[in-house]
Tab-separated table of C-alpha atoms and ligand atoms in Angstrom:
chain	number	residue	atom	x	y	z
A	1	MET	CA	15.296	-59.229	-85.824
A	2	ARG	CA	15.567	-55.608	-86.947
A	3	LYS	CA	15.740	-55.268	-90.722
A	4	VAL	CA	17.437	-52.272	-92.372
A	5	ASP	CA	18.757	-51.400	-95.806
A	6	TYR	CA	22.173	-50.238	-94.565
A	7	LEU	CA	24.228	-50.813	-91.453
A	8	ILE	CA	26.825	-48.044	-91.230
A	9	VAL	CA	29.832	-48.587	-88.978
A	10	GLY	CA	31.246	-45.303	-87.675
A	11	GLN	CA	29.844	-41.840	-87.070
A	12	GLY	CA	32.837	-39.718	-87.946
A	13	ILE	CA	32.360	-37.269	-90.789
A	14	ALA	CA	32.211	-40.148	-93.331
A	15	GLY	CA	29.455	-42.104	-91.534
A	16	THR	CA	27.587	-38.910	-90.674
A	17	MET	CA	27.378	-37.709	-94.270
A	18	LEU	CA	26.698	-41.108	-95.832
A	19	SER	CA	23.965	-42.051	-93.350
A	20	TRP	CA	22.345	-38.630	-93.759
A	21	TYR	CA	22.183	-38.954	-97.547
A	22	LEU	CA	20.812	-42.498	-97.283
A	23	LEU	CA	18.142	-41.385	-94.803
A	24	GLN	CA	17.233	-38.534	-97.153
A	25	ALA	CA	16.852	-41.091	-99.951
A	26	GLY	CA	14.234	-42.851	-97.783
A	27	LYS	CA	16.466	-45.781	-96.800
A	28	LYS	CA	16.346	-47.516	-93.438
A	29	VAL	CA	19.683	-47.111	-91.705
A	30	ILE	CA	21.316	-48.043	-88.412
A	31	VAL	CA	24.629	-46.414	-87.480
A	32	ILE	CA	26.905	-48.272	-85.054
A	33	ASP	CA	29.514	-46.090	-83.380
A	34	ASP	CA	31.650	-46.770	-80.327
A	35	ALA	CA	32.201	-43.077	-79.490
A	36	LYS	CA	35.991	-43.337	-79.447
A	37	SER	CA	37.028	-39.998	-77.974
A	38	ASN	CA	40.108	-39.602	-80.151
A	39	SER	CA	38.737	-40.540	-83.554
A	40	ALA	CA	40.088	-38.381	-86.398
A	41	SER	CA	36.820	-36.449	-86.726
A	42	ARG	CA	36.638	-35.728	-82.986
A	43	VAL	CA	40.187	-34.286	-82.908
A	44	ALA	CA	40.306	-32.503	-86.297
A	45	ALA	CA	40.116	-28.723	-86.641
A	46	GLY	CA	37.634	-28.949	-89.509
A	47	ILE	CA	39.572	-26.633	-91.809
A	48	ILE	CA	38.638	-26.413	-95.466
A	49	ASN	CA	41.574	-24.930	-97.352
A	50	PRO	CA	41.542	-24.408	-101.137
A	51	VAL	CA	45.334	-24.581	-101.229
A	52	SER	CA	46.974	-27.910	-100.528
A	53	GLY	CA	50.213	-28.725	-98.750
A	54	ARG	CA	53.604	-27.047	-98.724
A	55	ARG	CA	53.598	-26.635	-102.503
A	56	PHE	CA	50.390	-24.606	-102.493
A	57	GLU	CA	48.740	-26.790	-105.150
A	58	PRO	CA	45.019	-26.186	-105.675
A	59	ALA	CA	43.094	-28.805	-103.684
A	60	TRP	CA	41.761	-31.774	-105.735
A	61	MET	CA	38.285	-31.112	-107.257
A	62	TYR	CA	37.904	-28.010	-105.087
A	63	GLU	CA	35.677	-26.142	-107.551
A	64	THR	CA	33.147	-28.976	-107.285
A	65	ILE	CA	33.477	-30.188	-103.723
A	66	TYR	CA	33.631	-26.853	-101.902
A	67	PRO	CA	30.258	-25.388	-102.989
A	68	PHE	CA	28.718	-28.826	-102.457
A	69	ALA	CA	30.144	-29.069	-98.928
A	70	ARG	CA	29.098	-25.522	-98.023
A	71	ASN	CA	25.520	-26.245	-99.061
A	72	ALA	CA	25.440	-29.593	-97.226
A	73	TYR	CA	26.797	-28.162	-93.958
A	74	ARG	CA	24.358	-25.259	-94.100
A	75	GLN	CA	21.487	-27.714	-94.518
A	76	LEU	CA	22.741	-29.774	-91.577
A	77	SER	CA	23.071	-26.623	-89.490
A	78	GLU	CA	19.436	-25.818	-90.178
A	79	LEU	CA	18.246	-29.366	-89.506
A	80	LEU	CA	20.189	-29.768	-86.259
A	81	GLN	CA	19.934	-26.153	-85.084
A	82	VAL	CA	23.654	-25.889	-84.260
A	83	PRO	CA	26.429	-23.832	-85.873
A	84	VAL	CA	28.231	-26.106	-88.337
A	85	PHE	CA	29.910	-24.062	-91.046
A	86	THR	CA	31.902	-20.810	-90.954
A	87	GLU	CA	33.619	-19.192	-93.908
A	88	ARG	CA	36.963	-17.881	-92.654
A	89	ASP	CA	40.197	-16.456	-93.902
A	90	LEU	CA	43.445	-18.292	-93.367
A	91	TRP	CA	46.103	-15.738	-92.505
A	92	THR	CA	48.993	-17.608	-94.135
A	93	VAL	CA	52.377	-16.386	-92.864
A	94	PHE	CA	55.309	-17.036	-95.213
A	95	PRO	CA	58.128	-18.848	-93.391
A	96	SER	CA	60.739	-17.688	-95.948
A	97	ALA	CA	61.185	-15.543	-99.066
A	98	GLN	CA	61.296	-18.751	-101.173
A	99	MET	CA	57.964	-19.921	-99.792
A	100	ARG	CA	56.451	-16.513	-100.492
A	101	ASP	CA	57.677	-16.693	-104.111
A	102	ALA	CA	56.362	-20.250	-104.484
A	103	PHE	CA	52.989	-19.197	-103.101
A	104	LEU	CA	52.751	-16.219	-105.461
A	105	ALA	CA	53.782	-18.319	-108.472
A	106	LYS	CA	51.068	-20.903	-107.738
A	107	THR	CA	48.210	-18.677	-106.629
A	108	THR	CA	48.366	-15.333	-108.440
A	109	GLY	CA	45.049	-14.774	-110.223
A	110	ASN	CA	43.368	-17.439	-108.123
A	111	GLU	CA	40.056	-16.287	-106.628
A	112	TYR	CA	40.744	-17.942	-103.270
A	113	THR	CA	43.868	-15.980	-102.367
A	114	GLU	CA	44.947	-12.371	-102.080
A	115	LEU	CA	47.775	-10.329	-100.676
A	116	PRO	CA	46.708	-8.050	-97.812
A	117	ALA	CA	47.181	-4.291	-98.127
A	118	ALA	CA	48.835	-4.275	-94.663
A	119	LEU	CA	50.117	-6.832	-92.178
A	120	LYS	CA	47.790	-7.786	-89.307
A	121	TYR	CA	48.649	-9.302	-85.917
A	122	GLU	CA	52.005	-7.504	-85.729
A	123	ALA	CA	51.945	-7.511	-81.907
A	124	PHE	CA	51.531	-11.310	-81.825
A	125	LEU	CA	53.282	-12.935	-84.782
A	126	ASP	CA	56.753	-13.221	-86.216
A	127	GLN	CA	56.171	-12.575	-89.940
A	128	PRO	CA	59.248	-10.942	-91.538
A	129	PHE	CA	58.377	-12.386	-94.982
A	130	GLY	CA	54.761	-11.217	-94.912
A	131	ALA	CA	51.526	-13.105	-95.243
A	132	ALA	CA	48.709	-13.876	-97.656
A	133	VAL	CA	44.994	-14.275	-97.131
A	134	VAL	CA	43.422	-17.553	-98.264
A	135	HIS	CA	39.629	-17.745	-98.273
A	136	GLY	CA	38.590	-21.023	-96.638
A	137	ALA	CA	36.174	-22.287	-93.997
A	138	THR	CA	35.825	-24.432	-90.902
A	139	VAL	CA	33.356	-27.147	-90.045
A	140	ASN	CA	32.462	-27.224	-86.374
A	141	LEU	CA	32.800	-30.967	-85.882
A	142	ARG	CA	32.494	-30.602	-82.105
A	143	SER	CA	28.944	-29.357	-82.521
A	144	LEU	CA	27.984	-31.256	-85.698
A	145	LEU	CA	28.901	-34.785	-84.570
A	146	PRO	CA	27.073	-34.820	-81.198
A	147	ALA	CA	24.046	-33.002	-82.644
A	148	TYR	CA	23.775	-35.485	-85.535
A	149	ARG	CA	24.155	-38.302	-83.006
A	150	ARG	CA	21.140	-36.983	-81.097
A	151	TYR	CA	19.259	-36.798	-84.398
A	152	LEU	CA	20.046	-40.472	-85.107
A	153	GLN	CA	18.958	-41.374	-81.568
A	154	SER	CA	15.633	-39.596	-82.130
A	155	LEU	CA	15.138	-41.827	-85.199
A	156	GLU	CA	16.196	-44.931	-83.217
A	157	ALA	CA	18.973	-45.275	-85.772
A	158	LEU	CA	22.041	-45.292	-83.496
A	159	GLU	CA	23.729	-48.135	-81.612
A	160	GLU	CA	26.464	-46.939	-79.299
A	161	ILE	CA	28.541	-50.122	-79.302
A	162	HIS	CA	31.794	-51.407	-80.776
A	163	LEU	CA	31.123	-53.655	-83.760
A	164	ASP	CA	33.053	-56.901	-83.601
A	165	ALA	CA	33.709	-57.778	-87.253
A	166	ASN	CA	34.321	-61.435	-86.333
A	167	ALA	CA	30.692	-61.710	-85.203
A	168	LEU	CA	29.317	-60.675	-88.623
A	169	GLU	CA	27.446	-63.257	-90.658
A	170	VAL	CA	27.933	-62.464	-94.326
A	171	THR	CA	26.014	-63.948	-97.268
A	172	PRO	CA	26.036	-62.667	-100.875
A	173	GLU	CA	22.693	-60.889	-100.327
A	174	LYS	CA	22.818	-59.666	-96.738
A	175	ILE	CA	24.672	-59.382	-93.480
A	176	ILE	CA	23.543	-60.238	-89.976
A	177	TYR	CA	24.966	-58.641	-86.855
A	178	LYS	CA	23.383	-59.693	-83.569
A	179	ASP	CA	19.687	-58.815	-83.992
A	180	ILE	CA	20.200	-56.641	-87.108
A	181	THR	CA	19.817	-57.823	-90.704
A	182	ALA	CA	20.931	-55.431	-93.441
A	183	ASP	CA	21.199	-55.576	-97.215
A	184	LYS	CA	24.630	-54.026	-96.906
A	185	ILE	CA	27.117	-53.043	-94.241
A	186	ILE	CA	29.238	-49.990	-95.055
A	187	PHE	CA	32.385	-49.492	-93.032
A	188	CYS	CA	33.003	-45.796	-92.320
A	189	ASP	CA	35.217	-46.684	-89.398
A	190	GLY	CA	38.269	-44.603	-90.283
A	191	VAL	CA	41.525	-46.225	-89.277
A	192	GLY	CA	39.480	-49.127	-87.813
A	193	THR	CA	39.270	-50.560	-91.362
A	194	THR	CA	42.988	-51.399	-91.236
A	195	ARG	CA	42.190	-54.012	-88.554
A	196	LEU	CA	39.300	-55.652	-90.438
A	197	PRO	CA	39.761	-59.060	-92.081
A	198	TYR	CA	38.077	-57.828	-95.302
A	199	PHE	CA	40.278	-55.093	-96.721
A	200	LYS	CA	43.843	-56.326	-96.240
A	201	GLU	CA	44.685	-55.528	-99.900
A	202	ILE	CA	44.092	-51.812	-99.451
A	203	LYS	CA	47.287	-49.831	-99.109
A	204	PHE	CA	46.507	-47.628	-96.148
A	205	LEU	CA	49.056	-45.048	-95.097
A	206	PRO	CA	47.539	-43.954	-91.780
A	207	ASN	CA	49.303	-41.094	-90.074
A	208	LYS	CA	49.038	-39.738	-86.584
A	209	GLY	CA	48.420	-36.094	-85.808
A	210	GLU	CA	48.920	-34.365	-82.472
A	211	VAL	CA	47.419	-31.074	-81.394
A	212	LEU	CA	47.651	-28.602	-78.510
A	213	LEU	CA	44.768	-26.544	-77.182
A	214	VAL	CA	46.290	-23.234	-76.104
A	215	LYS	CA	45.372	-19.927	-74.510
A	216	ILE	CA	46.962	-16.890	-76.150
A	217	PRO	CA	46.136	-13.908	-73.927
A	218	GLY	CA	45.142	-10.828	-75.933
A	219	LEU	CA	44.809	-12.538	-79.330
A	220	GLU	CA	41.226	-12.319	-80.520
A	221	THR	CA	40.397	-13.227	-84.092
A	222	ALA	CA	38.051	-15.297	-86.207
A	223	ASP	CA	40.847	-15.966	-88.729
A	224	ILE	CA	42.839	-19.152	-88.921
A	225	ILE	CA	46.550	-18.333	-88.568
A	226	LYS	CA	49.041	-20.596	-90.305
A	227	LYS	CA	52.827	-20.855	-90.453
A	228	GLY	CA	54.104	-24.400	-90.093
A	229	ILE	CA	51.610	-24.769	-87.269
A	230	THR	CA	47.954	-23.751	-87.659
A	231	LEU	CA	45.928	-21.862	-85.045
A	232	VAL	CA	42.175	-22.279	-85.247
A	233	PRO	CA	39.974	-20.198	-82.930
A	234	GLN	CA	37.616	-22.332	-80.822
A	235	GLU	CA	34.286	-21.335	-79.319
A	236	ASN	CA	35.671	-21.371	-75.752
A	237	GLY	CA	38.346	-18.746	-76.512
A	238	LEU	CA	41.110	-21.346	-76.886
A	239	TYR	CA	43.104	-21.993	-80.052
A	240	TRP	CA	43.481	-25.428	-81.631
A	241	ALA	CA	47.205	-25.542	-82.518
A	242	GLY	CA	48.289	-28.318	-84.820
A	243	SER	CA	49.062	-30.597	-86.179
A	244	SER	CA	51.958	-32.990	-86.512
A	245	PHE	CA	52.287	-35.792	-89.096
A	246	VAL	CA	53.864	-39.060	-87.957
A	247	TRP	CA	53.764	-42.260	-90.028
A	248	ASP	CA	55.678	-44.436	-87.580
A	249	TYR	CA	53.905	-44.475	-84.222
A	250	GLU	CA	53.364	-46.924	-81.366
A	251	ASN	CA	49.802	-46.016	-80.438
A	252	ASP	CA	47.309	-43.183	-80.865
A	253	HIS	CA	48.080	-41.392	-77.580
A	254	PRO	CA	49.717	-37.952	-77.166
A	255	THR	CA	53.511	-37.976	-76.844
A	256	ALA	CA	56.079	-35.706	-75.187
A	257	LYS	CA	58.096	-35.726	-78.422
A	258	GLN	CA	55.306	-34.246	-80.554
A	259	ARG	CA	54.438	-31.743	-77.846
A	260	GLU	CA	58.015	-30.497	-78.172
A	261	VAL	CA	57.682	-30.329	-81.981
A	262	LEU	CA	54.414	-28.380	-81.725
A	263	GLU	CA	55.777	-26.002	-79.089
A	264	LYS	CA	58.830	-25.315	-81.261
A	265	SER	CA	56.535	-24.337	-84.146
A	266	LEU	CA	54.461	-22.164	-81.818
A	267	ALA	CA	57.605	-20.401	-80.660
A	268	GLN	CA	58.490	-19.690	-84.307
A	269	LEU	CA	55.072	-18.189	-84.935
A	270	LEU	CA	54.177	-16.308	-81.748
A	271	THR	CA	56.016	-13.383	-80.203
A	272	VAL	CA	53.800	-13.484	-77.080
A	273	PRO	CA	53.428	-16.031	-74.264
A	274	TYR	CA	50.861	-18.824	-74.489
A	275	GLU	CA	49.635	-21.563	-72.168
A	276	VAL	CA	49.008	-25.191	-73.151
A	277	VAL	CA	45.681	-26.406	-71.763
A	278	GLU	CA	45.394	-29.851	-73.365
A	279	GLN	CA	47.108	-32.191	-75.838
A	280	LEU	CA	45.134	-34.368	-78.259
A	281	SER	CA	46.024	-36.955	-80.866
A	282	ALA	CA	44.317	-39.129	-83.469
A	283	VAL	CA	45.154	-41.144	-86.576
A	284	ARG	CA	44.148	-39.937	-90.045
A	285	PRO	CA	42.722	-42.652	-92.304
A	286	SER	CA	44.782	-42.061	-95.469
A	287	GLY	CA	45.376	-44.275	-98.471
A	288	ASN	CA	48.684	-44.448	-100.321
A	289	ASP	CA	47.330	-42.379	-103.238
A	290	ARG	CA	45.570	-39.818	-100.990
A	291	ARG	CA	42.212	-40.363	-102.656
A	292	PRO	CA	38.987	-41.377	-100.915
A	293	MET	CA	37.923	-45.016	-101.127
A	294	ALA	CA	34.416	-46.194	-101.815
A	295	GLY	CA	32.926	-49.384	-103.137
A	296	PHE	CA	32.366	-53.026	-102.348
A	297	HIS	CA	34.363	-56.055	-101.389
A	298	PRO	CA	34.988	-58.078	-104.592
A	299	GLU	CA	33.928	-61.386	-103.006
A	300	PHE	CA	31.312	-60.115	-100.546
A	301	PRO	CA	29.249	-57.431	-102.284
A	302	ALA	CA	27.170	-56.939	-99.143
A	303	ILE	CA	30.265	-55.358	-97.563
A	304	GLY	CA	31.059	-51.791	-98.565
A	305	LEU	CA	33.593	-49.160	-97.567
A	306	PHE	CA	33.664	-45.365	-97.467
A	307	ASN	CA	37.026	-44.229	-96.171
A	308	GLY	CA	40.418	-42.759	-97.065
A	309	LEU	CA	39.429	-39.150	-96.426
A	310	GLY	CA	42.976	-38.496	-95.170
A	311	THR	CA	43.683	-34.887	-94.252
A	312	LYS	CA	40.601	-33.527	-96.005
A	313	GLY	CA	37.561	-35.206	-94.504
A	314	CYS	CA	35.562	-32.000	-94.144
A	315	SER	CA	35.840	-30.871	-97.754
A	316	LEU	CA	35.614	-34.332	-99.349
A	317	ALA	CA	32.986	-36.115	-97.250
A	318	PRO	CA	29.779	-34.374	-98.414
A	319	PHE	CA	30.338	-34.700	-102.177
A	320	MET	CA	31.838	-38.184	-101.999
A	321	ALA	CA	29.092	-39.451	-99.651
A	322	ALA	CA	26.364	-38.077	-101.936
A	323	HIS	CA	28.085	-39.720	-104.901
A	324	PHE	CA	28.299	-43.063	-103.064
A	325	ARG	CA	24.620	-42.730	-102.134
A	326	ASP	CA	23.861	-42.482	-105.880
A	327	VAL	CA	25.925	-45.608	-106.463
A	328	LEU	CA	24.109	-47.452	-103.673
A	329	VAL	CA	20.539	-46.449	-104.364
A	330	ALA	CA	20.517	-45.592	-108.087
A	331	ASN	CA	23.260	-47.833	-109.502
A	332	ALA	CA	25.273	-44.802	-110.656
A	333	PRO	CA	28.783	-45.687	-111.847
A	334	LEU	CA	31.436	-45.192	-109.173
A	335	MET	CA	34.111	-42.582	-109.927
A	336	PRO	CA	37.183	-44.651	-110.884
A	337	GLU	CA	39.488	-42.347	-108.854
A	338	ILE	CA	37.793	-43.409	-105.623
A	339	ASP	CA	36.720	-46.964	-106.504
A	340	LEU	CA	38.385	-49.312	-104.057
A	341	GLN	CA	38.711	-51.910	-106.830
A	342	ARG	CA	42.003	-50.152	-107.618
A	343	TYR	CA	43.467	-52.100	-104.692
A	344	PHE	CA	42.182	-55.552	-105.618
B	1	FAD	C1	45.068	-33.939	-85.819
B	1	FAD	C2	44.170	-33.978	-87.010
B	1	FAD	C3	43.776	-32.807	-87.616
B	1	FAD	C4	42.922	-32.838	-88.725
B	1	FAD	N1	42.500	-31.646	-89.254
B	1	FAD	C5	41.635	-31.670	-90.286
B	1	FAD	C6	41.118	-30.464	-90.796
B	1	FAD	O1	41.397	-29.384	-90.303
B	1	FAD	N2	40.267	-30.536	-91.874
B	1	FAD	C7	39.895	-31.718	-92.425
B	1	FAD	O2	39.118	-31.730	-93.379
B	1	FAD	N3	40.382	-32.892	-91.949
B	1	FAD	C8	41.233	-32.878	-90.909
B	1	FAD	N4	41.718	-34.046	-90.423
B	1	FAD	C9	41.371	-35.280	-91.120
B	1	FAD	C10	39.970	-35.721	-90.723
B	1	FAD	O3	39.928	-35.816	-89.344
B	1	FAD	C11	39.638	-37.047	-91.392
B	1	FAD	O4	39.735	-36.945	-92.784
B	1	FAD	C12	38.217	-37.478	-91.047
B	1	FAD	O5	37.905	-37.191	-89.727
B	1	FAD	C13	38.017	-38.951	-91.300
B	1	FAD	O6	36.690	-39.240	-90.949
B	1	FAD	P1	36.135	-40.717	-90.911
B	1	FAD	O7	34.697	-40.592	-90.569
B	1	FAD	O8	36.538	-41.435	-92.130
B	1	FAD	O9	36.931	-41.439	-89.724
B	1	FAD	P2	36.863	-41.207	-88.084
B	1	FAD	O10	36.693	-39.793	-87.824
B	1	FAD	O11	38.035	-41.907	-87.582
B	1	FAD	O12	35.528	-41.922	-87.699
B	1	FAD	C14	35.425	-43.314	-87.530
B	1	FAD	C15	34.343	-43.581	-86.506
B	1	FAD	O13	34.135	-44.969	-86.447
B	1	FAD	C16	34.035	-45.375	-85.091
B	1	FAD	N5	34.461	-46.778	-85.109
B	1	FAD	C17	35.610	-47.310	-85.588
B	1	FAD	N6	35.593	-48.643	-85.500
B	1	FAD	C18	34.394	-48.980	-84.951
B	1	FAD	C19	33.781	-50.222	-84.616
B	1	FAD	N7	34.353	-51.404	-84.842
B	1	FAD	N8	32.555	-50.195	-84.042
B	1	FAD	C20	31.911	-49.030	-83.814
B	1	FAD	N9	32.454	-47.824	-84.144
B	1	FAD	C21	33.673	-47.817	-84.697
B	1	FAD	C22	34.932	-44.410	-84.332
B	1	FAD	O14	34.537	-44.273	-82.985
B	1	FAD	C23	34.693	-43.114	-85.109
B	1	FAD	O15	33.605	-42.406	-84.567
B	1	FAD	C24	42.530	-34.054	-89.277
B	1	FAD	C25	42.915	-35.244	-88.669
B	1	FAD	C26	43.717	-35.214	-87.528
B	1	FAD	C27	44.097	-36.495	-86.856
């Protein structure tokens, strides 16, 4: 029998950050991950945007979570020796005069946004209503996740298998899974939680996002470009172009319908030809109130959950994982806004 303090299920951004903080606290951890190629973290663009949604509201707790995340990703970059975090501008193109006015009303005086002295990208973009610059960042999940996986392997702390929740033995003090005994199991399994027998009360509102990887000959920039659709420069010269939001879907595979939707948005943004190289899709693990979820099962305290990162995994995960670590190892009180008891 292998004995650990915590068994973490899932190595998306949630399981990565939580396991890292627990290891730093000197805890013994095993992470189980089945390497699903289209998990949310493996498909996401990794954007951190201080301005939220179509109404340009300031993102929840941004003043606290952004500096925390920046510091955490820089530390991980140093530990793993891969590029993880890049501060970038989001060139935000206004789709209409009304949207420009709404943006200005919400963001004037805000340190994260400014109006550019002159328009950029005029040869490539349709932007009759102008654009604003939003100071954000990206997390390079495609280098972070595999590099952290190798780090876990070097610590003999990774099991690349699918955890079958029906094979778990649960007692009030511990859990047993195959040859592993742990004081607690923490599910960081993204949308996988919706299929578990333990958290049926939680009101998940998972939504599927589809993305195109495109070549745009001649366009070279480090900026993110956004107008309905968002273009994020990738290391291989391609652009990540996404993403759609669908709440009613049959499965998590790419569809012709969403490709059409994405291409329509691209046509509204670009005035130059582009070529689609690949189409990706994944399901975002969102709760009905769009807040993260952390805490313990009311009947089985050995079973925990860290989930609900929704559309904002990259900005929320570091701070929320560090907070949950404090709850786990130092009995800190759990923030009521994220406590999953709100569902029970
Ligand atoms: C198209 C798209 C674009 C996005 N863009 C952004 C963005 O730009 N910025 C941003 O911050 N967020 C973005 N998001 C949201 C972000 O992806 C999520 O908030 C985040 O990835 C959730 O991370 P997670 O670790 O909770 O879940 P996941 O990433 O889903 O990770 C769960 C992990 O658990 C594993 N797993 C599940 N069940 C089991 C099991 N039984 N046994 C073993 N392993 C298991 C899976 O393989 C996976 O590795 C986007 C999401 C999508 C779909």
